[in-house]
mmCIF file of C-alpha atoms in Angstrom:
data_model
loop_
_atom_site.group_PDB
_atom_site.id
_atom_site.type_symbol
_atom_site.label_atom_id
_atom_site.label_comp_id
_atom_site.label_asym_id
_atom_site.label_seq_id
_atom_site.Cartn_x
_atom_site.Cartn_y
_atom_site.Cartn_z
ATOM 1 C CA UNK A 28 85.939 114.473 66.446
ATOM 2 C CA UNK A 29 85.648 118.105 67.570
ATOM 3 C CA UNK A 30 88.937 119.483 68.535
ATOM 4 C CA UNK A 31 89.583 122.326 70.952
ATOM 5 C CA UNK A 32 87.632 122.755 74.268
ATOM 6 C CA UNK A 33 85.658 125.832 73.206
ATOM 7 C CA UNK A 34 83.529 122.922 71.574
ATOM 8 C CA UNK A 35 81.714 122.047 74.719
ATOM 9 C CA UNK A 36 80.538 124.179 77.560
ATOM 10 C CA UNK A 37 82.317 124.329 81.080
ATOM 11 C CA UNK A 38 79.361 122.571 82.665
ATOM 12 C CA UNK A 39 79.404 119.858 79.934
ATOM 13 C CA UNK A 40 82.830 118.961 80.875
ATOM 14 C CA UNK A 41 82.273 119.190 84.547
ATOM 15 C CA UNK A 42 79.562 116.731 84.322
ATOM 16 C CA UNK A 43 81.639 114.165 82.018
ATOM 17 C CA UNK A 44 84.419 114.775 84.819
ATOM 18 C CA UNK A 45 81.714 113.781 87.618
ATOM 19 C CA UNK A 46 80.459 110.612 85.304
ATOM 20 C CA UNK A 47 84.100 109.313 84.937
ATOM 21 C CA UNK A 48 85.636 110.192 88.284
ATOM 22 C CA UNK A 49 82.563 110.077 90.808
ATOM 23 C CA UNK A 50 81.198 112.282 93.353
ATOM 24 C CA UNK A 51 84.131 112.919 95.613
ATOM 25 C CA UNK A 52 86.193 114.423 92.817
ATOM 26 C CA UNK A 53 84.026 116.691 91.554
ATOM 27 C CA UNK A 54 84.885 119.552 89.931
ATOM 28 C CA UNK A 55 83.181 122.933 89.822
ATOM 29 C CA UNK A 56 82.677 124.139 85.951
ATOM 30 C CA UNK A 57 84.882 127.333 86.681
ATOM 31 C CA UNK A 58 87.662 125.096 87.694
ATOM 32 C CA UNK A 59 87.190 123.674 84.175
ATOM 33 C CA UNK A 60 87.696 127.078 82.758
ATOM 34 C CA UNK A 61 90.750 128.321 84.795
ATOM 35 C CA UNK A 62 92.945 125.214 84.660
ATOM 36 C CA UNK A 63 92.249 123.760 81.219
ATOM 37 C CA UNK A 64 90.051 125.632 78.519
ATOM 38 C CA UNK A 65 91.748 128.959 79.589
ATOM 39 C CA UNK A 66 94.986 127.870 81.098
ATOM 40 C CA UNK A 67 98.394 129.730 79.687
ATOM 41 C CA UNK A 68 100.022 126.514 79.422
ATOM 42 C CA UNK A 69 97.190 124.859 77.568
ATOM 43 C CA UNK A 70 98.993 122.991 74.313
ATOM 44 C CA UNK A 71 96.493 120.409 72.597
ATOM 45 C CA UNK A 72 92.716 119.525 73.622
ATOM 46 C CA UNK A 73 90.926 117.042 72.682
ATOM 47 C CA UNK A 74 86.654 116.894 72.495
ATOM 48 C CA UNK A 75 84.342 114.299 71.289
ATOM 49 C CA UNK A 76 81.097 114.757 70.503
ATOM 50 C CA UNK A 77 78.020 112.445 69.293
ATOM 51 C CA UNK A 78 75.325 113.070 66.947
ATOM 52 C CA UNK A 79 73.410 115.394 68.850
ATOM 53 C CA UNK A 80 76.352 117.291 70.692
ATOM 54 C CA UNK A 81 76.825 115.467 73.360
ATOM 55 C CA UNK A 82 80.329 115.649 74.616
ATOM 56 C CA UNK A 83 81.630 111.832 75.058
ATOM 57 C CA UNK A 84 85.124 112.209 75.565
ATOM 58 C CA UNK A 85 88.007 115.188 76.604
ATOM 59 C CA UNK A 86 91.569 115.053 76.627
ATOM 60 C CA UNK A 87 93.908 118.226 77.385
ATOM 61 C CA UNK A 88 98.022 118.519 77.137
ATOM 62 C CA UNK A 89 99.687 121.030 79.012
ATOM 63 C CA UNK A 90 103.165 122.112 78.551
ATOM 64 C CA UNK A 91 106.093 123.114 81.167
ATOM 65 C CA UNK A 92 106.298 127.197 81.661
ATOM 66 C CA UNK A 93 108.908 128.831 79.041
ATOM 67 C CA UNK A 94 111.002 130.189 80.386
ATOM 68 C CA UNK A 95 111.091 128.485 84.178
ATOM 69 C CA UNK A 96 109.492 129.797 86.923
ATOM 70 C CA UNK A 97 110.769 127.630 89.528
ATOM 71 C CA UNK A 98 114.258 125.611 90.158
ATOM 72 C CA UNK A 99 113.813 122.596 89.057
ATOM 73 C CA UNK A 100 111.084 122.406 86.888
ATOM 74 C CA UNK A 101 112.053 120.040 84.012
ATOM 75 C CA UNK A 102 111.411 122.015 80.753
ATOM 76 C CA UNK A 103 111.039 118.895 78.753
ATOM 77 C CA UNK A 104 108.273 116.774 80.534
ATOM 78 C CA UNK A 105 104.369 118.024 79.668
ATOM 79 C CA UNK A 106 101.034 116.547 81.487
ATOM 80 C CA UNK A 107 98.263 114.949 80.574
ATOM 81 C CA UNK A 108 96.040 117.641 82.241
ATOM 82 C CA UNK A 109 92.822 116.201 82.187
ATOM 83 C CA UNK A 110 90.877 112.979 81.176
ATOM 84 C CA UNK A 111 87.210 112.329 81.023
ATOM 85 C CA UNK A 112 85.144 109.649 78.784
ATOM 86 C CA UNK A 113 81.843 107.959 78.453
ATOM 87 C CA UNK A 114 83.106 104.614 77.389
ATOM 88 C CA UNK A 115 87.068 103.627 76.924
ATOM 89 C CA UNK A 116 86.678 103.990 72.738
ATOM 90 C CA UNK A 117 85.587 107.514 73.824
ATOM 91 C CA UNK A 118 88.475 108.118 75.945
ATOM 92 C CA UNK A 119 90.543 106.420 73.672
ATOM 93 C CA UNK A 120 90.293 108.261 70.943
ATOM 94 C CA UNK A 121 91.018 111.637 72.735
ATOM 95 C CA UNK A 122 93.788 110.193 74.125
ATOM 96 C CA UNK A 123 94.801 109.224 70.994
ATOM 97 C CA UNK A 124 94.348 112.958 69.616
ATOM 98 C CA UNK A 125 96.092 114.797 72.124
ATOM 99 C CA UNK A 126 99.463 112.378 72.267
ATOM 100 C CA UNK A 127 99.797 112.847 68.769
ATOM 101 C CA UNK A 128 100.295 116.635 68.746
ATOM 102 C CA UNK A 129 103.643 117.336 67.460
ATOM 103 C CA UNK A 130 104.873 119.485 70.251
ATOM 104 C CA UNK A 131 105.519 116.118 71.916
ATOM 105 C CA UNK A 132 108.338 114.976 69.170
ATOM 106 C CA UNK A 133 110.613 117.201 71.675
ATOM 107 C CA UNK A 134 109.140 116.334 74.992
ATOM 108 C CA UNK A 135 110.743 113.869 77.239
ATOM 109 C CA UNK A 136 107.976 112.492 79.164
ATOM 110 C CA UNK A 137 104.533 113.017 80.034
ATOM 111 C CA UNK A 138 102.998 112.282 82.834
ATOM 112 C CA UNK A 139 99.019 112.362 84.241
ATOM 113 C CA UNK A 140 98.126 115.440 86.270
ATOM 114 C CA UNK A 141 100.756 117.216 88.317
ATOM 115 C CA UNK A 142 100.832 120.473 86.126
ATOM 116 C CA UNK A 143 100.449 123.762 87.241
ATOM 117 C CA UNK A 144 96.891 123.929 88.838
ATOM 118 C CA UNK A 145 96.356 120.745 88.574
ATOM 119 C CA UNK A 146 92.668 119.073 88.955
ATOM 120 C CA UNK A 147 94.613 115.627 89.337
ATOM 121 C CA UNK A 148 97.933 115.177 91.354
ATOM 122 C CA UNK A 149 97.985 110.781 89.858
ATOM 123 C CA UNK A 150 95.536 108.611 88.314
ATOM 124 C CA UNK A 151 92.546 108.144 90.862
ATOM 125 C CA UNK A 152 92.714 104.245 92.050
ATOM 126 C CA UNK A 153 88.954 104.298 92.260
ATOM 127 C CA UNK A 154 89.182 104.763 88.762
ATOM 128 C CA UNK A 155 90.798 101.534 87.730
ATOM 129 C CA UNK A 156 89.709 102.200 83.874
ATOM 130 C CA UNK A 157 91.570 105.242 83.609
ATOM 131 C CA UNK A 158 94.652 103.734 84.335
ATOM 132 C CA UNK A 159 94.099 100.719 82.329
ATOM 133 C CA UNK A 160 93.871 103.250 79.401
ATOM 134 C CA UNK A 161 96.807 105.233 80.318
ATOM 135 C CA UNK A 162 98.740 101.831 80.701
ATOM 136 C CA UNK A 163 97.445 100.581 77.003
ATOM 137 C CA UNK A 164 98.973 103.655 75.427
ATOM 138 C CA UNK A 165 102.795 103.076 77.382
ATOM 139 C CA UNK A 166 102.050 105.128 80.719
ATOM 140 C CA UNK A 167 103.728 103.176 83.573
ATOM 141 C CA UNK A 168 102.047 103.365 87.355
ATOM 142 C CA UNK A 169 104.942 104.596 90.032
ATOM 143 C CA UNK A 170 104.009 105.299 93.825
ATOM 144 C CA UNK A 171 100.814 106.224 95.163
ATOM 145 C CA UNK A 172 99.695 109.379 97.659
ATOM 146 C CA UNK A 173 96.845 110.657 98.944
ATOM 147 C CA UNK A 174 94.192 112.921 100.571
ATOM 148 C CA UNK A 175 93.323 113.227 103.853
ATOM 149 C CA UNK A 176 89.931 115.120 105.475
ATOM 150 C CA UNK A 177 88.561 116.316 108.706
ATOM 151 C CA UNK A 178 85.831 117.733 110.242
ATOM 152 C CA UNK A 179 87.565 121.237 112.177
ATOM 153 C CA UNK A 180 84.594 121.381 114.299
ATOM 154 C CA UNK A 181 85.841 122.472 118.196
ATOM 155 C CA UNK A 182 89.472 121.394 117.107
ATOM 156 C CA UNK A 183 92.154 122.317 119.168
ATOM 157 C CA UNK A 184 95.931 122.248 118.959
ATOM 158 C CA UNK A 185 97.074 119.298 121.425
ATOM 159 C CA UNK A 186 99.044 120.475 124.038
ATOM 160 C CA UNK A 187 102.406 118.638 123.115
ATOM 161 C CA UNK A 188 101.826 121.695 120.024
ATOM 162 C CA UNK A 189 101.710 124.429 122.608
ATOM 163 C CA UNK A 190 104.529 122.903 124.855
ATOM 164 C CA UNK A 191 106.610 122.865 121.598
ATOM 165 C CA UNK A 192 105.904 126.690 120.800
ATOM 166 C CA UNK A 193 106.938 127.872 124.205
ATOM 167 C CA UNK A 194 110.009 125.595 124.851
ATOM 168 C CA UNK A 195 111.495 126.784 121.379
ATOM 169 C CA UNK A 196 110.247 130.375 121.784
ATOM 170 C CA UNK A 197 108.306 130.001 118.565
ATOM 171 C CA UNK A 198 105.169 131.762 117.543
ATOM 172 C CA UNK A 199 102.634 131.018 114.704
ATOM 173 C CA UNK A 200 100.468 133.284 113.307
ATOM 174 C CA UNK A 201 98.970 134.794 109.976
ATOM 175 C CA UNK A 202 101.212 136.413 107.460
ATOM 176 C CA UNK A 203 100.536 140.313 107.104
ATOM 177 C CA UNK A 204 101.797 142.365 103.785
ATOM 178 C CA UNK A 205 104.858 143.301 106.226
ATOM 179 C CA UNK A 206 105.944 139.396 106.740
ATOM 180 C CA UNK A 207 106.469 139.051 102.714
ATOM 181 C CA UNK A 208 110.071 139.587 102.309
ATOM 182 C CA UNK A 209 111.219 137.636 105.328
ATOM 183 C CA UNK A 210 108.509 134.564 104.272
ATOM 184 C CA UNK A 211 110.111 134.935 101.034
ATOM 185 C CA UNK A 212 113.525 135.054 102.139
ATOM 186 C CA UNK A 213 113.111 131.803 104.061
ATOM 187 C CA UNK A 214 111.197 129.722 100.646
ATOM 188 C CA UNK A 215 113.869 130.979 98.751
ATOM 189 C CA UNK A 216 116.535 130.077 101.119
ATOM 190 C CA UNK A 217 114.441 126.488 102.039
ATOM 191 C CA UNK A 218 111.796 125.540 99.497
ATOM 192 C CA UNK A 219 112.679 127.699 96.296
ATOM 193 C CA UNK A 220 110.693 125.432 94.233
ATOM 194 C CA UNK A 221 107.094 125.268 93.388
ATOM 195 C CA UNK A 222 106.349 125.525 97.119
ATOM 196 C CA UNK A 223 107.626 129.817 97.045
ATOM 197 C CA UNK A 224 106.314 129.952 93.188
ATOM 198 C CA UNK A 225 102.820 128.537 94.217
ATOM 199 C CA UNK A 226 102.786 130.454 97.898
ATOM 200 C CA UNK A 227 104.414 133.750 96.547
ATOM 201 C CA UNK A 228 101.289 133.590 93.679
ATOM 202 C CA UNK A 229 98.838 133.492 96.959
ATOM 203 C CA UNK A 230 100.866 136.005 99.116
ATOM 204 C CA UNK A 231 101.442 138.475 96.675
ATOM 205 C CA UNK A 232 99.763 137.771 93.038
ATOM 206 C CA UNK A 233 96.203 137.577 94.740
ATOM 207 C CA UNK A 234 97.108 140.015 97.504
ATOM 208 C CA UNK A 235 96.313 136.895 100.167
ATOM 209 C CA UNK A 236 99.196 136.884 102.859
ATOM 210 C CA UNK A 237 96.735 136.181 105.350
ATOM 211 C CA UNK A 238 96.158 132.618 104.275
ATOM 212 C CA UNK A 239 99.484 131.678 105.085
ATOM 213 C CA UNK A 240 100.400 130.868 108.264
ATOM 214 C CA UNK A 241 104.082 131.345 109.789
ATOM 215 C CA UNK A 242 106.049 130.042 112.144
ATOM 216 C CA UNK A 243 108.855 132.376 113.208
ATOM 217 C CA UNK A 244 111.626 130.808 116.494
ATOM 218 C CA UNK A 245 113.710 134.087 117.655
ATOM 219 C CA UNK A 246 111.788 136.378 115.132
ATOM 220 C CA UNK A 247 112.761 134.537 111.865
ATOM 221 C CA UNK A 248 110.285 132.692 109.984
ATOM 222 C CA UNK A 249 111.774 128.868 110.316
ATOM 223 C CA UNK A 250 108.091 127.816 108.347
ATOM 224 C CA UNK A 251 104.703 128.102 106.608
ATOM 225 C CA UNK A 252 101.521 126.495 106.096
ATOM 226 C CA UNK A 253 99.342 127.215 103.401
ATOM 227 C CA UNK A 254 95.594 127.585 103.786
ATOM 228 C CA UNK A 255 92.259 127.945 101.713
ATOM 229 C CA UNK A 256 89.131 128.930 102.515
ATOM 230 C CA UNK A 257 85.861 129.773 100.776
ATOM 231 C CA UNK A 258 87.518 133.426 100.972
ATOM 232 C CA UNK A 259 90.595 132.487 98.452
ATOM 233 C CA UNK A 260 90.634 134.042 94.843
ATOM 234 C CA UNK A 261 92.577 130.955 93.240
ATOM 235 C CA UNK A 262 91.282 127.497 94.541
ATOM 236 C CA UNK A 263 94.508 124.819 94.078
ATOM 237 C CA UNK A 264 95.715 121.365 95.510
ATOM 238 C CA UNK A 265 93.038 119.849 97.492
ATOM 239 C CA UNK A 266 90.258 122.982 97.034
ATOM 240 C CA UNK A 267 89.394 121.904 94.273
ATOM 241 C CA UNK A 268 87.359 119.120 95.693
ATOM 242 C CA UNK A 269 85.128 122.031 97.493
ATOM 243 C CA UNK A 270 81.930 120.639 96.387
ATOM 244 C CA UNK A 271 82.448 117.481 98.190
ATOM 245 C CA UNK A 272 83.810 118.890 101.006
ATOM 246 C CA UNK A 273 80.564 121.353 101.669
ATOM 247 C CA UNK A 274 80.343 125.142 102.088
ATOM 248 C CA UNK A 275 82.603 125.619 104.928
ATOM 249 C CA UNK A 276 85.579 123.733 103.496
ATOM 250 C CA UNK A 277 89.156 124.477 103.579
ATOM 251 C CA UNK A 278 91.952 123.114 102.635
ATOM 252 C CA UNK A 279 96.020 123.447 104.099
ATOM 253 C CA UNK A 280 99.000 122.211 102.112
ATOM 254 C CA UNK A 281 101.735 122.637 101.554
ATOM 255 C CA UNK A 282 103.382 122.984 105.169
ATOM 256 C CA UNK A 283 106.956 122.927 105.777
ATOM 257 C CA UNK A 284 109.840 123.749 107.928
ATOM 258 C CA UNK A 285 113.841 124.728 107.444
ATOM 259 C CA UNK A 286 116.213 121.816 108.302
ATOM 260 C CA UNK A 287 117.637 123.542 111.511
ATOM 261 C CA UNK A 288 114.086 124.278 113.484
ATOM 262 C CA UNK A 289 113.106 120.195 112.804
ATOM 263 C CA UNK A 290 113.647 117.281 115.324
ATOM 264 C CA UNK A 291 111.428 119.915 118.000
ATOM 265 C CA UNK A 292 107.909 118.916 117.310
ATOM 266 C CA UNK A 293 107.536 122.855 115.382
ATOM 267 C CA UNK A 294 106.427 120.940 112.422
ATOM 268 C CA UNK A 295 103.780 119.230 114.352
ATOM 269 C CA UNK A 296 102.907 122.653 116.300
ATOM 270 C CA UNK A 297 103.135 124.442 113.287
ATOM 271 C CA UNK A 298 100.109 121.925 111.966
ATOM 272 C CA UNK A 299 98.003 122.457 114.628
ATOM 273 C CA UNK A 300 98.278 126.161 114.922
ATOM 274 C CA UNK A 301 97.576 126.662 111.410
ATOM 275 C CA UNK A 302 94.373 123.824 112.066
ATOM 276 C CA UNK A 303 93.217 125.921 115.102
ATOM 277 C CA UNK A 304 93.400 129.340 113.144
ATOM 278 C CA UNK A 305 91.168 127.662 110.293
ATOM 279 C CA UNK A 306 89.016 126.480 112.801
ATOM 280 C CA UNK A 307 88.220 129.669 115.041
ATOM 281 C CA UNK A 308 87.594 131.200 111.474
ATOM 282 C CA UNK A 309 84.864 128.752 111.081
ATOM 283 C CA UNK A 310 86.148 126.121 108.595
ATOM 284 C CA UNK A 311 84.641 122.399 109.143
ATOM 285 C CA UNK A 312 85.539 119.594 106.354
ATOM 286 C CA UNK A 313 89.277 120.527 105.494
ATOM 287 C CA UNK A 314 91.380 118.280 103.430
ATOM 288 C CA UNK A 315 95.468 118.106 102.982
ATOM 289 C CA UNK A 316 95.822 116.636 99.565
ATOM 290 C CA UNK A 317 98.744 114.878 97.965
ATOM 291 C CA UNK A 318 100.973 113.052 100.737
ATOM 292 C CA UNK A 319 102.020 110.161 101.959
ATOM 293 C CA UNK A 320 102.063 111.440 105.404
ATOM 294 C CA UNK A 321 99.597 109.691 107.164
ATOM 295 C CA UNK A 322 100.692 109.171 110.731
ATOM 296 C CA UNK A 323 101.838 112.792 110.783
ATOM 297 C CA UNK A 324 98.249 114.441 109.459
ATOM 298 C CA UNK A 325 96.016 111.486 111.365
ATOM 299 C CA UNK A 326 98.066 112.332 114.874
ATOM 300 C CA UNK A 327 95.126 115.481 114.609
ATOM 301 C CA UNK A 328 92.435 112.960 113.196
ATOM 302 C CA UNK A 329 92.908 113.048 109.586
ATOM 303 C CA UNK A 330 91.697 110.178 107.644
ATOM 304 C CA UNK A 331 92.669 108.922 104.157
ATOM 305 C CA UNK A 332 89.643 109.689 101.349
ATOM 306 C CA UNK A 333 91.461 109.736 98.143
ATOM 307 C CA UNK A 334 94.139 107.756 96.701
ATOM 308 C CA UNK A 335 96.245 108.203 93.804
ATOM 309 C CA UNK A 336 99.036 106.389 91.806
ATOM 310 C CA UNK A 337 101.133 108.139 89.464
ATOM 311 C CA UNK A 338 101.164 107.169 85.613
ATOM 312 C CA UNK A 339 103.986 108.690 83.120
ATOM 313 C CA UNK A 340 104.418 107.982 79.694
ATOM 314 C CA UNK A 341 108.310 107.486 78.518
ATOM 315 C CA UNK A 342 108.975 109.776 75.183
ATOM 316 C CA UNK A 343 111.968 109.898 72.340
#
């Protein structure tokens, strides 16, 4: 046993990803890098390696941010950040490693995927092994979500959308630098979770407003989608199934609305302007990843691809 992902290459682990979890979830080696070997929350790793180098097995523990950086964030539950094996003894016995790192005798849970840039929001049910492992060392299955995909080719907004905008006197367009404070006003007044950390980290951190999208009624931003394109700095959610999605992906998630401007169809206007932006701007395969929403996302023909089931592990 080789400890500590500096042991294998990026690439290595990307293809032992691709073995265990199949073409569709896919991830690209620098996603690897940025969200587990060199990821600030990174607590324990796990690699196996064979004879002749080979990496058979990876396992990688992340821990909650110290202090918070969102309401709600439970400081005492970490994630089991990534899994990848050969054969289950391989994956077993990084699992094995990781979960016996002491800086789990204060934790209260852990749980698979979730964590902050996540590859994996649950346990992928076309990987049936995975979970059986994750069940054989006390993780318990919960609910299920999943992803939904696209093509964006000549989409446009269905006209219920537009009759919604003008009835309400709504608009929806991209976020400038100027829109900032009053898009952050309204997550911190609405979604002050990990919805404004993750979108203020796009908006501001990378110096992307533009991928946002906002829906103002009166002047006052009432919602937001966010968006990905090839263009964005820091792939998350559903980009990082890029590969699979083809060169002119994108991605949109999360998208939501204050309490007061819903019962209106905004929310569903609010999806298909933010669609018909990505769309003029040349995206194609786009995915919204980890819902349960399907009749809202396949009212604009979106189509389940991915399924996942949550799995967390009971501690102390």
């Amino acid at each position: 046993m080789s400890f500590g992902l500096s042991t294998a290459s990026p690439e290595a682990l990307a293809d032992l990803w691709k073995t265990t979890y199949g073409a569709a979830l896919t991830v690209e080696p620098e996603d690897i890098v940025s969200k587990q070997t060199g990821h600030p929350l990174l607590v324990a790793s796990a690699v196996l390696l064979d004879g002749q180098g080979e990496v058979r097995s990876f396992a990688v523990l992340k821990g909650p941010a110290t202090p918070r950086v969102f309401p709600g964030q439970d400081p005492d539950r970490f994630h089991l950040s990534a899994l990848a094996f050969r054969t289950v003894e391989d994956g077993r016995e990084a699992l094995t490693a990781v979960l016996a790192d002491p800086v789990l005798a204060t934790a209260r849970s852990v749980v698979f995927g979730m964590d902050a840039d996540h590859l994996l929001p649950g346990a992928p049910v076309t990987a049936a092994y995975v979970q059986d492992l994750l069940e054989e060392f006390g993780f318990v299955a919960g609910g299920e979500a999943f992803d939904l995909e696209r093509d964006l080719g000549g989409y446009l907004s269905p006209s219920r959308c537009h009759e919604a905008v003008i009835k309400s006197d709504a608009r929806i367009f991209r976020c400038a630098d100027a829109d900032v404070p009053s898009l952050d006003g309204f997550l911190e007044r609405t979604f002050p979770g990990r919805w404004r950390y993750d979108t203020l980290r796009k908006a501001v951190d990378d110096g992307e407003p533009e991928d946002i999208v906002l829906l103002t009624v009166g002047g006052e931003v009432e919602g937001f989608a966010f968006t990905q394109t090839p263009a964005s700095k820091r792939p998350v959610g559903g980009a990082v199934w890029r590969r699979s999605l083809g060169p002119c992906w994108a991605a949109l998630g999360p998208i939501g609305i204050a309490r007061s401007a819903r019962g209106r169809g905004l929310g569903d206007a609010l999806l298909g302007g933010a669609l018909e932006l990505l769309a003029r701007s040349g995206a194609r395969r786009t995915v919204i990843d980890w819902t349960t929403l399907d009749a809202f996302y396949g009212s604009h023909g979106f189509q389940i691809t991915r399924r996942y089931r949550s799995m967390a592990k009971p501690l102390g």
